[in-house]
Coordinates of C-alpha atoms in Angstrom, one line a residue:
X1 CA -15.8 13.1 14.3
X2 CA -14.5 9.6 13.2
X3 CA -15.7 10.0 9.6
X4 CA -14.8 13.8 9.4
X5 CA -11.4 14.0 10.2
X6 CA -9.8 10.6 9.6
X7 CA -6.3 11.7 8.9
X8 CA -5.9 13.3 12.7
X9 CA -6.5 9.8 13.9
X10 CA -3.8 8.6 12.1
X11 CA -1.5 11.1 12.8
X12 CA -1.6 10.8 16.2
X13 CA -1.0 6.8 15.6
X14 CA 2.2 7.5 14.1
X15 CA 3.4 10.0 16.4
X16 CA 2.9 7.8 19.2
X17 CA 4.4 4.7 17.6
X18 CA 6.8 6.3 14.7
X19 CA 8.4 3.4 13.1
X20 CA 8.0 0.9 15.9
X21 CA 4.5 -0.9 15.2
X22 CA 4.5 -2.6 12.2
X23 CA 6.8 -5.0 10.7
X24 CA 8.8 -4.7 7.8
X25 CA 7.3 -6.8 4.8
X26 CA 9.8 -9.3 3.6
X27 CA 6.6 -11.5 2.6
X28 CA 6.0 -9.2 -0.5
X29 CA 8.2 -11.0 -2.8
X30 CA 6.2 -14.4 -1.9
X31 CA 2.7 -12.9 -2.0
X32 CA 3.6 -10.5 -5.0
X33 CA 6.3 -11.9 -7.2
X34 CA 4.9 -9.4 -9.7
X35 CA 7.3 -6.9 -7.7
X36 CA 10.2 -8.1 -8.5
X37 CA 9.0 -10.0 -11.8
X38 CA 10.0 -7.0 -14.1
X39 CA 14.0 -7.0 -13.3
X40 CA 16.7 -9.4 -13.9
X41 CA 19.3 -6.6 -12.8
X42 CA 21.3 -6.7 -9.6
X43 CA 23.4 -3.6 -10.3
X44 CA 23.0 -1.2 -7.2
X45 CA 22.3 2.8 -7.9
X46 CA 25.4 3.3 -6.2
X47 CA 27.4 1.3 -8.6
X48 CA 25.6 2.9 -11.7
X49 CA 26.2 6.3 -10.3
X50 CA 30.0 5.7 -10.3
X51 CA 29.7 4.5 -13.6
X52 CA 27.9 7.3 -15.2
X53 CA 30.3 9.6 -13.6
X54 CA 33.3 7.8 -15.2
X55 CA 31.8 8.3 -18.7
X56 CA 30.8 11.9 -18.0
X57 CA 27.1 11.6 -18.9
X58 CA 24.1 12.4 -17.3
X59 CA 20.9 11.1 -17.3
X60 CA 17.5 12.7 -16.8
X61 CA 16.4 9.9 -14.4
X62 CA 18.5 10.8 -11.9
X63 CA 16.7 14.2 -11.3
X64 CA 13.9 12.6 -9.8
X65 CA 9.9 12.5 -10.7
X66 CA 10.0 16.1 -11.5
X67 CA 12.6 16.2 -14.5
X68 CA 12.1 17.8 -17.3
X69 CA 12.5 14.9 -19.5
X70 CA 11.8 12.1 -17.1
X71 CA 13.4 8.9 -17.9
X72 CA 10.8 6.6 -20.2
X73 CA 12.6 3.2 -18.7
X74 CA 11.6 4.1 -15.3
X75 CA 9.6 1.2 -13.6
X76 CA 7.3 3.2 -11.3
X77 CA 5.7 1.2 -8.0
X78 CA 3.3 3.2 -6.3
X79 CA 2.3 2.1 -2.5
X80 CA -0.8 4.1 -1.5
X81 CA -0.9 4.1 2.2
X82 CA 2.9 3.4 2.7
X83 CA 2.7 4.1 6.7
X84 CA 6.1 4.7 8.1
X85 CA 7.7 2.5 5.0
X86 CA 7.5 -1.3 5.7
X87 CA 6.8 -2.0 2.2
X88 CA 8.4 1.0 0.6
X89 CA 12.2 0.2 2.5
X90 CA 12.3 -3.4 2.0
X91 CA 11.4 -3.0 -1.8
X92 CA 14.2 -0.2 -2.4
X93 CA 16.7 -3.0 -0.3
X94 CA 15.9 -5.9 -2.4
X95 CA 15.6 -4.1 -5.8
X96 CA 19.0 -2.8 -6.8
X97 CA 17.8 -2.1 -10.5
X98 CA 18.1 1.8 -11.0
X99 CA 14.9 2.2 -13.1
X100 CA 13.2 1.5 -10.2
X101 CA 11.3 4.7 -8.6
X102 CA 8.8 4.6 -5.8
X103 CA 6.4 6.8 -5.2
X104 CA 5.3 6.6 -1.4
X105 CA 2.0 8.1 0.0
X106 CA -0.2 8.5 2.6
X107 CA -3.3 10.7 3.9
X108 CA -1.3 11.4 7.3
X109 CA 1.8 14.0 6.9
X110 CA 3.1 12.2 10.6
X111 CA 3.5 9.0 8.4
X112 CA 5.3 11.0 5.7
X113 CA 7.6 12.5 7.7
X114 CA 8.1 9.4 9.3
X115 CA 9.3 7.8 5.8
X116 CA 11.2 11.2 4.9
X117 CA 13.1 10.9 8.1
X118 CA 14.6 7.5 7.5
X119 CA 18.1 6.8 7.0
X120 CA 17.1 4.4 4.0
X121 CA 15.1 7.3 2.5
X122 CA 16.5 8.4 -1.0
X123 CA 14.8 10.7 -2.7
X124 CA 16.7 10.1 -6.4
X125 CA 14.7 6.3 -5.9
X126 CA 11.5 7.5 -3.8
X127 CA 9.0 10.4 -3.6
X128 CA 6.9 10.2 -0.1
X129 CA 4.1 12.8 0.2
X130 CA 0.5 13.3 1.5
X131 CA -2.5 12.3 -0.6
X132 CA -5.8 10.9 0.1
X133 CA -6.7 8.1 -2.3
X134 CA -10.0 8.7 -2.2
X135 CA -9.7 12.9 -2.9
X136 CA -11.0 15.1 -5.8
X137 CA -7.4 15.4 -7.3
X138 CA -4.5 13.5 -8.2
X139 CA -1.2 14.0 -6.7
X140 CA 0.7 16.8 -8.9
X141 CA 3.9 14.6 -8.6
X142 CA 2.9 11.6 -10.3
X143 CA 1.7 11.9 -14.2
X144 CA -1.5 10.1 -14.8
X145 CA -1.2 6.6 -16.6
X146 CA 2.5 6.3 -15.6
X147 CA 2.1 4.1 -13.0
X148 CA 3.3 0.5 -13.4
X149 CA 2.3 -1.3 -10.2
X150 CA 0.5 0.3 -7.7
X151 CA 0.4 -1.5 -3.8
X152 CA -2.8 -1.4 -1.5
X153 CA -1.7 -3.2 1.9
X154 CA -4.7 -2.7 4.6
X155 CA -5.4 0.5 3.5
X156 CA -8.5 0.5 1.7
X157 CA -10.1 -0.8 4.7
X158 CA -9.6 2.6 6.3
X159 CA -12.0 4.3 4.1
X160 CA -15.6 4.7 4.5
X161 CA -17.3 2.6 2.0
X162 CA -19.0 5.6 0.2
X163 CA -15.4 7.0 -0.6
X164 CA -14.9 3.2 -2.2
X165 CA -15.8 4.4 -6.0
X166 CA -14.0 8.1 -5.8
X167 CA -10.3 5.9 -4.5
X168 CA -11.1 3.0 -7.5
X169 CA -11.4 5.8 -10.0
X170 CA -7.9 7.4 -8.9
X171 CA -6.4 4.1 -8.7
X172 CA -7.5 3.8 -12.6
X173 CA -6.4 7.1 -13.7
X174 CA -3.0 6.7 -12.2
X175 CA -2.0 3.3 -13.6
X176 CA -0.6 2.6 -17.0
X177 CA -2.7 0.8 -19.4
X178 CA -1.9 -2.8 -18.4
X179 CA -1.1 -1.7 -14.9
X180 CA -1.4 -3.7 -12.0
X181 CA -2.7 -3.0 -8.9
X182 CA -1.8 -5.5 -5.8
X183 CA -4.3 -5.6 -2.8
X184 CA -4.7 -7.2 0.9
X185 CA -6.7 -6.2 3.5
X186 CA -9.1 -7.7 5.8
X187 CA -11.7 -10.3 5.5
X188 CA -14.7 -10.6 6.9
X189 CA -14.6 -12.6 10.3
X190 CA -11.5 -12.0 10.9
X191 CA -10.5 -12.5 14.5
X192 CA -10.4 -8.4 14.8
X193 CA -13.8 -8.3 13.5
X194 CA -15.3 -10.9 16.1
X195 CA -13.2 -9.5 18.7
X196 CA -15.3 -5.8 18.3
X197 CA -17.9 -4.7 20.7
X198 CA -21.2 -3.8 19.8
X199 CA -20.5 0.0 20.5
X200 CA -17.6 0.1 17.9
X201 CA -19.6 -0.3 14.9
X202 CA -20.1 2.4 12.7
X203 CA -21.7 1.1 9.7
X204 CA -22.2 -2.3 8.5
X205 CA -18.9 -4.3 9.0
X206 CA -17.3 -1.2 9.7
X207 CA -15.2 -0.7 12.9
X208 CA -13.8 1.8 15.0
X209 CA -10.7 1.3 17.1
X210 CA -9.7 2.6 20.2
X211 CA -7.2 4.8 18.7
X212 CA -9.9 6.1 16.6
X213 CA -9.1 4.9 13.4
X214 CA -11.1 2.9 11.1
X215 CA -11.6 -0.2 9.7
X216 CA -14.0 -2.3 7.5
X217 CA -14.1 -6.1 6.5
X218 CA -14.4 -7.2 3.3
X219 CA -16.1 -10.4 1.0
X220 CA -14.5 -11.1 -2.2
X221 CA -18.4 -10.3 -3.6
X222 CA -17.4 -6.5 -2.5
X223 CA -14.2 -6.5 -3.9
X224 CA -15.4 -8.2 -7.3
X225 CA -18.0 -5.3 -7.5
X226 CA -16.0 -2.2 -6.2
X227 CA -12.9 -2.8 -8.5
X228 CA -14.6 -5.3 -11.5
X229 CA -16.4 -2.3 -13.0
X230 CA -12.8 -0.6 -14.1
X231 CA -10.4 -3.6 -13.5
X232 CA -9.8 -7.5 -14.9
X233 CA -10.1 -9.2 -11.5
X234 CA -6.7 -11.7 -12.0
X235 CA -7.1 -12.7 -8.7
X236 CA -9.5 -12.6 -5.7
X237 CA -8.4 -15.0 -3.0
X238 CA -9.4 -15.5 0.4
X239 CA -6.3 -16.6 2.8
X240 CA -7.4 -18.1 6.0
X241 CA -4.2 -18.8 8.8
X242 CA -4.2 -20.3 11.8
X243 CA -1.6 -18.3 14.1
X244 CA -0.5 -19.8 17.3
X245 CA 1.1 -17.7 20.2
X246 CA 2.8 -20.5 22.5
X247 CA 3.9 -18.5 24.9
X248 CA 0.8 -16.9 25.9
X249 CA -1.3 -20.5 24.6
X250 CA -3.2 -18.2 21.6
X251 CA -4.7 -19.4 18.5
X252 CA -5.5 -17.0 16.7
X253 CA -8.0 -17.0 12.9
X254 CA -7.2 -14.6 10.6
X255 CA -8.7 -13.8 7.4
X256 CA -7.2 -11.5 4.9
X257 CA -8.1 -10.9 1.0
X258 CA -5.6 -11.0 -1.8
X259 CA -6.7 -9.8 -4.8
X260 CA -4.8 -8.6 -8.6
X261 CA -6.5 -5.8 -10.6
X262 CA -5.5 -5.1 -14.1
X263 CA -6.1 -2.0 -16.1
X264 CA -6.9 -3.0 -19.5
X265 CA -4.8 -2.1 -22.2
X266 CA -7.9 -0.6 -23.8
X267 CA -8.8 1.6 -21.3
X268 CA -10.0 5.1 -21.6

């Protein structure tokens, strides 16, 4: 059941927790500077609309991703596994450049509903939709080869290993030649893995949480093998951290993997 209908467990998770579980990921600027380095403009979208109205002109960019004449100057970031928008909304808040457009997708409809119901959701700058990264079809609202940066934060671990190849191929098809995939996920022997009981093991290094959602714990060698066939590996690092909860007198040894994969310019 856990492998047959994984989205149903994530639907239950977001129906129960809404946007109260995960913290906003303001650390993106530190860990993934590429999300911000493309722009020097600090002019807000609201200011831009005012100046456009004053000139009496229109811009196809304002029509959103489905415009008949899409704006070539758009910088498109796509987050796969957007959850409740904990990365999407900080990006929209921190990057005021009107060229930015964020595609936010999750295979949980409940998660997408949370994003769309937020006061921070602006359809002129963001498109949230349901999509399965490992599914047979690309999202209809995203043109192949149109994404500048794809973001995967603690999402690949929710897939079964049998789905990895399809997920990598879909990511490759959506990114522009030279586009960048930014990846962060659970590493082997992370505290979370060590705490799992044997009965929670579904397959090698693949576990089922108490809420029915799956989680896999990776090695760098696995990431290199899975992504290296289609992408140039620019970073494949281990982030080991000791977190201390002084109130509860707990020490937590965390292991995360952080990677950056580049679609070759000459990619087919």
